[in-house]
mmCIF file of C-alpha atoms in Angstrom:
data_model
loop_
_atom_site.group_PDB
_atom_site.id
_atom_site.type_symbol
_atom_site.label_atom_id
_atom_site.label_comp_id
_atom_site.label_asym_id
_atom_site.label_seq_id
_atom_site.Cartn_x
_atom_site.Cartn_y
_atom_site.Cartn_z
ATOM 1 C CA UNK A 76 87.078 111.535 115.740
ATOM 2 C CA UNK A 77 84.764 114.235 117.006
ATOM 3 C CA UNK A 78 86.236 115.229 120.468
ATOM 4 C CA UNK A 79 83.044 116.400 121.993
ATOM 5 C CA UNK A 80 81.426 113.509 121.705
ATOM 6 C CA UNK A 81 84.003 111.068 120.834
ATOM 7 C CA UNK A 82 82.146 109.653 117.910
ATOM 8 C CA UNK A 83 83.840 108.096 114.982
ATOM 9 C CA UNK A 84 83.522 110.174 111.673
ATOM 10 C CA UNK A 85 85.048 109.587 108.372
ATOM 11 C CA UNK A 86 86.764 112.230 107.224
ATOM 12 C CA UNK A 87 86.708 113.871 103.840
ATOM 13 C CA UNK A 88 90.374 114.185 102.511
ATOM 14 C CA UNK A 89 89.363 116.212 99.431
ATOM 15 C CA UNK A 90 87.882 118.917 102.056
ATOM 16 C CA UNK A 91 88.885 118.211 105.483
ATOM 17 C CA UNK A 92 85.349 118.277 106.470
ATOM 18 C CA UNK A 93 83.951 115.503 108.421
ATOM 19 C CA UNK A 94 80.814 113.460 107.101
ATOM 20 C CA UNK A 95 80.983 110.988 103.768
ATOM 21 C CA UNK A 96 83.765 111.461 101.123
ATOM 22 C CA UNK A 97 82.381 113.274 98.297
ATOM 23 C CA UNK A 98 81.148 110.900 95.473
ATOM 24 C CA UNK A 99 84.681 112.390 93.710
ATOM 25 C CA UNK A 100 87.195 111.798 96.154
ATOM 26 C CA UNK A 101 88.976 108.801 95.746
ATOM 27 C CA UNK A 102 91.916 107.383 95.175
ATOM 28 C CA UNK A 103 93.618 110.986 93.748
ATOM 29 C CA UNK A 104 92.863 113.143 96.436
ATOM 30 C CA UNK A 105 93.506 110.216 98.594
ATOM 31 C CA UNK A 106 96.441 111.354 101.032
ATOM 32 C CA UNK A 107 97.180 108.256 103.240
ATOM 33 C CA UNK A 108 97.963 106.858 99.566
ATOM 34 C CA UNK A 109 101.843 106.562 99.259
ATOM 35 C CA UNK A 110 104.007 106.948 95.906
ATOM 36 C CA UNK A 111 107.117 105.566 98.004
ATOM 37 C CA UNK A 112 108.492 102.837 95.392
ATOM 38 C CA UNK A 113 109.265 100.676 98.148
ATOM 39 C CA UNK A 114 105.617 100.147 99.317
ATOM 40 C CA UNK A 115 103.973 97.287 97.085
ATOM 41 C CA UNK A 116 100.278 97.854 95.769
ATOM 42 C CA UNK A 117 97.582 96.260 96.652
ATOM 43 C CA UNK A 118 96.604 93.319 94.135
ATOM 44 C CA UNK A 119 92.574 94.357 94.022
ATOM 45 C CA UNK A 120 91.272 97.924 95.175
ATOM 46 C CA UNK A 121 87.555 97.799 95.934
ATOM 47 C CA UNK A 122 84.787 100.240 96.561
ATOM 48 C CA UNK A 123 81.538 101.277 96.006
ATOM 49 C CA UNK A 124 79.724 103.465 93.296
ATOM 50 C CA UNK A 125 79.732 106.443 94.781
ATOM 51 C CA UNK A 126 83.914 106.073 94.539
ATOM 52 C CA UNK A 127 83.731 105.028 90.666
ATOM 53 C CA UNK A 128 84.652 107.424 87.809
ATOM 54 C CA UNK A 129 87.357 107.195 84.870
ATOM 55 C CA UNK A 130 89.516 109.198 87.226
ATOM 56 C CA UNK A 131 89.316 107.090 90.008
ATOM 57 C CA UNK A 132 90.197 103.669 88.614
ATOM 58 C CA UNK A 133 92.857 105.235 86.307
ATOM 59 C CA UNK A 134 94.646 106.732 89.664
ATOM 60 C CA UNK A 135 94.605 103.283 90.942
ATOM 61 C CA UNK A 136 95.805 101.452 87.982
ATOM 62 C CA UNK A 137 98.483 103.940 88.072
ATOM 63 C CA UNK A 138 99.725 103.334 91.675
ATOM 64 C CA UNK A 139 100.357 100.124 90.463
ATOM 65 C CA UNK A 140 96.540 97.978 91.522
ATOM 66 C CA UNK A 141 96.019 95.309 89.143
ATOM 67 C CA UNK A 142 92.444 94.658 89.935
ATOM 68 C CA UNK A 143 90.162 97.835 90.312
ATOM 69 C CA UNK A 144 86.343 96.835 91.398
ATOM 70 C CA UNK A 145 84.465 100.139 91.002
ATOM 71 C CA UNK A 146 81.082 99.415 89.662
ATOM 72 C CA UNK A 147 79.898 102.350 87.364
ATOM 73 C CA UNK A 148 76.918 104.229 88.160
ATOM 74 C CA UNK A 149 73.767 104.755 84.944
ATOM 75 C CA UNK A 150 73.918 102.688 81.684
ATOM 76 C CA UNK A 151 77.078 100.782 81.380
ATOM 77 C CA UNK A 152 78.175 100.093 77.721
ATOM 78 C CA UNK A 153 78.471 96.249 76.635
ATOM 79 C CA UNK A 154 82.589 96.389 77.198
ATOM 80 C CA UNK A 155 81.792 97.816 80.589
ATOM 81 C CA UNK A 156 78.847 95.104 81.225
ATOM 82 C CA UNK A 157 81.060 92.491 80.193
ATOM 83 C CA UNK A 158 84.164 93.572 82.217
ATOM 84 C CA UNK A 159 81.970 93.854 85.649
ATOM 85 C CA UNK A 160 80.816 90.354 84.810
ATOM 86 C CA UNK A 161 83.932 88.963 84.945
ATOM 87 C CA UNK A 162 84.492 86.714 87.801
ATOM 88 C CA UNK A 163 87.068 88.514 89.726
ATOM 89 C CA UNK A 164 85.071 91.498 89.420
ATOM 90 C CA UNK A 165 82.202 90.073 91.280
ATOM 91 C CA UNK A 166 84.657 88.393 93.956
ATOM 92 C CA UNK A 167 85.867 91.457 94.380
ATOM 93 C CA UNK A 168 82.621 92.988 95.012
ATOM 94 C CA UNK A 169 81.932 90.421 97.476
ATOM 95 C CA UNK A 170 85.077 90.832 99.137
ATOM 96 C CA UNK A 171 84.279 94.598 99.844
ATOM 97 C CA UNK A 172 80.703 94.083 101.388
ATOM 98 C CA UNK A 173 81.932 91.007 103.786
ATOM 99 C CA UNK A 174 84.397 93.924 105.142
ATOM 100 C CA UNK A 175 81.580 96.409 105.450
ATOM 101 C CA UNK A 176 79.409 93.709 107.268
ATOM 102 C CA UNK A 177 82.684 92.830 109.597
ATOM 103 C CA UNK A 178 83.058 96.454 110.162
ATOM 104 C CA UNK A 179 79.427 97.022 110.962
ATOM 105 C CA UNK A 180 79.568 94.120 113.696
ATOM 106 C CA UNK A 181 82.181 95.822 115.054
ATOM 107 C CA UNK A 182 80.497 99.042 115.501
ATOM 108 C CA UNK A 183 77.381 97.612 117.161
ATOM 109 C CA UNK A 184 79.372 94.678 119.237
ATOM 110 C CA UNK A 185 82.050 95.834 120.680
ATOM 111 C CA UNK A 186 81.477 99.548 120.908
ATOM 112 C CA UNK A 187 83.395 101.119 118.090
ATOM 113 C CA UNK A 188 80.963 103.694 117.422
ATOM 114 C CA UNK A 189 82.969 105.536 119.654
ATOM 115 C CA UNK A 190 87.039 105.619 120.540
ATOM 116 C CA UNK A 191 87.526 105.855 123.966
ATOM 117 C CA UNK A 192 91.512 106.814 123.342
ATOM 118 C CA UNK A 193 92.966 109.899 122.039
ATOM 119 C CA UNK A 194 94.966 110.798 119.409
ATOM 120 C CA UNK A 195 96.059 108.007 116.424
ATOM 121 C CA UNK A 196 97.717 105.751 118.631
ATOM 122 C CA UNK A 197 94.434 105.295 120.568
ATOM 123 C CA UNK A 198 92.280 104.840 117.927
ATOM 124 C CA UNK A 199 94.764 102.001 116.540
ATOM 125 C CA UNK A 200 94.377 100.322 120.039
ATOM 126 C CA UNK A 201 91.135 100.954 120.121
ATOM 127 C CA UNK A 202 90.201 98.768 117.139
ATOM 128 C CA UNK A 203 92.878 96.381 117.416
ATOM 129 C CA UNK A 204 90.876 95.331 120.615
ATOM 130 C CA UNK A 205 87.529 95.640 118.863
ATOM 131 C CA UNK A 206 88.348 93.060 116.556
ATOM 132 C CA UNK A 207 90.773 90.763 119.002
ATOM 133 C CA UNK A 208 87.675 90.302 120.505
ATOM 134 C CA UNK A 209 85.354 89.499 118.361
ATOM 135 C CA UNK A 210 87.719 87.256 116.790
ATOM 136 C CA UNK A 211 87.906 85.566 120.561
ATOM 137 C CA UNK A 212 84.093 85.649 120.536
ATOM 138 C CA UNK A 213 83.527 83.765 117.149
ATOM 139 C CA UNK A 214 86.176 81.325 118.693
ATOM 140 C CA UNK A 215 84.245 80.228 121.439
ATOM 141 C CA UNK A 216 81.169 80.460 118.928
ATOM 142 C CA UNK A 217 83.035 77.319 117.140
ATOM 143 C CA UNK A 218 84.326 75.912 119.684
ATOM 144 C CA UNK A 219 80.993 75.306 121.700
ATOM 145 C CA UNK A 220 79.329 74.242 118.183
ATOM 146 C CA UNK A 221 82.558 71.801 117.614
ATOM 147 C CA UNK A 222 82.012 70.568 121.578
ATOM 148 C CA UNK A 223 78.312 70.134 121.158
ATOM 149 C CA UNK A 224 78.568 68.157 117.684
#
């Protein structure tokens, strides 16, 4: 969150900086990752190919992810072809760019470009209400379609 003009960055854990992760950073320099045992792993871990390396998917299989969908960048060799062809692979894939679409309708709906709260807290609060109410608005959306049918 850039306090001066309370835009919403992402913010590069591998460097602090603010802007895009670097092509690198994933899931190993990732520090909101936990190793507490009692916290269960996510089933699939998606992402796109600017997170994918050896590195990356081997840190996640290692956390205990049982699906990793991180499409490799250049020529792919036929095992590689053959495993991103696989049908949870591409599920997965889908799965990741229906969340960037949500989050993108966010943004430009309901105003989270920008937090209007401080601190973490805030920000939670923030986008809790972005998405209660678009979740309210693609009620009524249905409900006026159901109504009108």
């Amino acid at each position: 969150n850039d306090r001066s003009t309370g835009e919403i960055r992402q913010s590069n854990t591998s460097t602090g900086q603010a802007g895009p992760p670097a092509p690198s950073s994933g899931p190993e320099t990732n520090t909101a990752a936990t190793s507490d045992s009692s916290t269960l792993a996510p089933d699939l871990a998606a992402g796109d190919r600017g997170f994918s390396s050896a590195k990356n998917e081997q840190a996640a299989v290692d956390r205990g992810v049982r699906r990793v969908v991180l499409p490799r960048t250049g020529p792919k060799s036929p095992a590689r072809r053959a495993h991103e062809r696989q049908r949870w692979f591409r599920r997965g894939q889908r799965w990741r760019v229906g969340c960037e679409g949500r989050i993108s309708v966010l943004k430009r709906r309901h105003g989270l470009r920008r937090c209007r709260y401080h601190g973490v807290d805030g920000m939670h609060r923030w986008v809790g209400l972005g998405v209660i109410a678009d979740n309210l608005m693609s009620i009524a959306t249905f409900a006026r379609a159901r109504a009108t049918a």
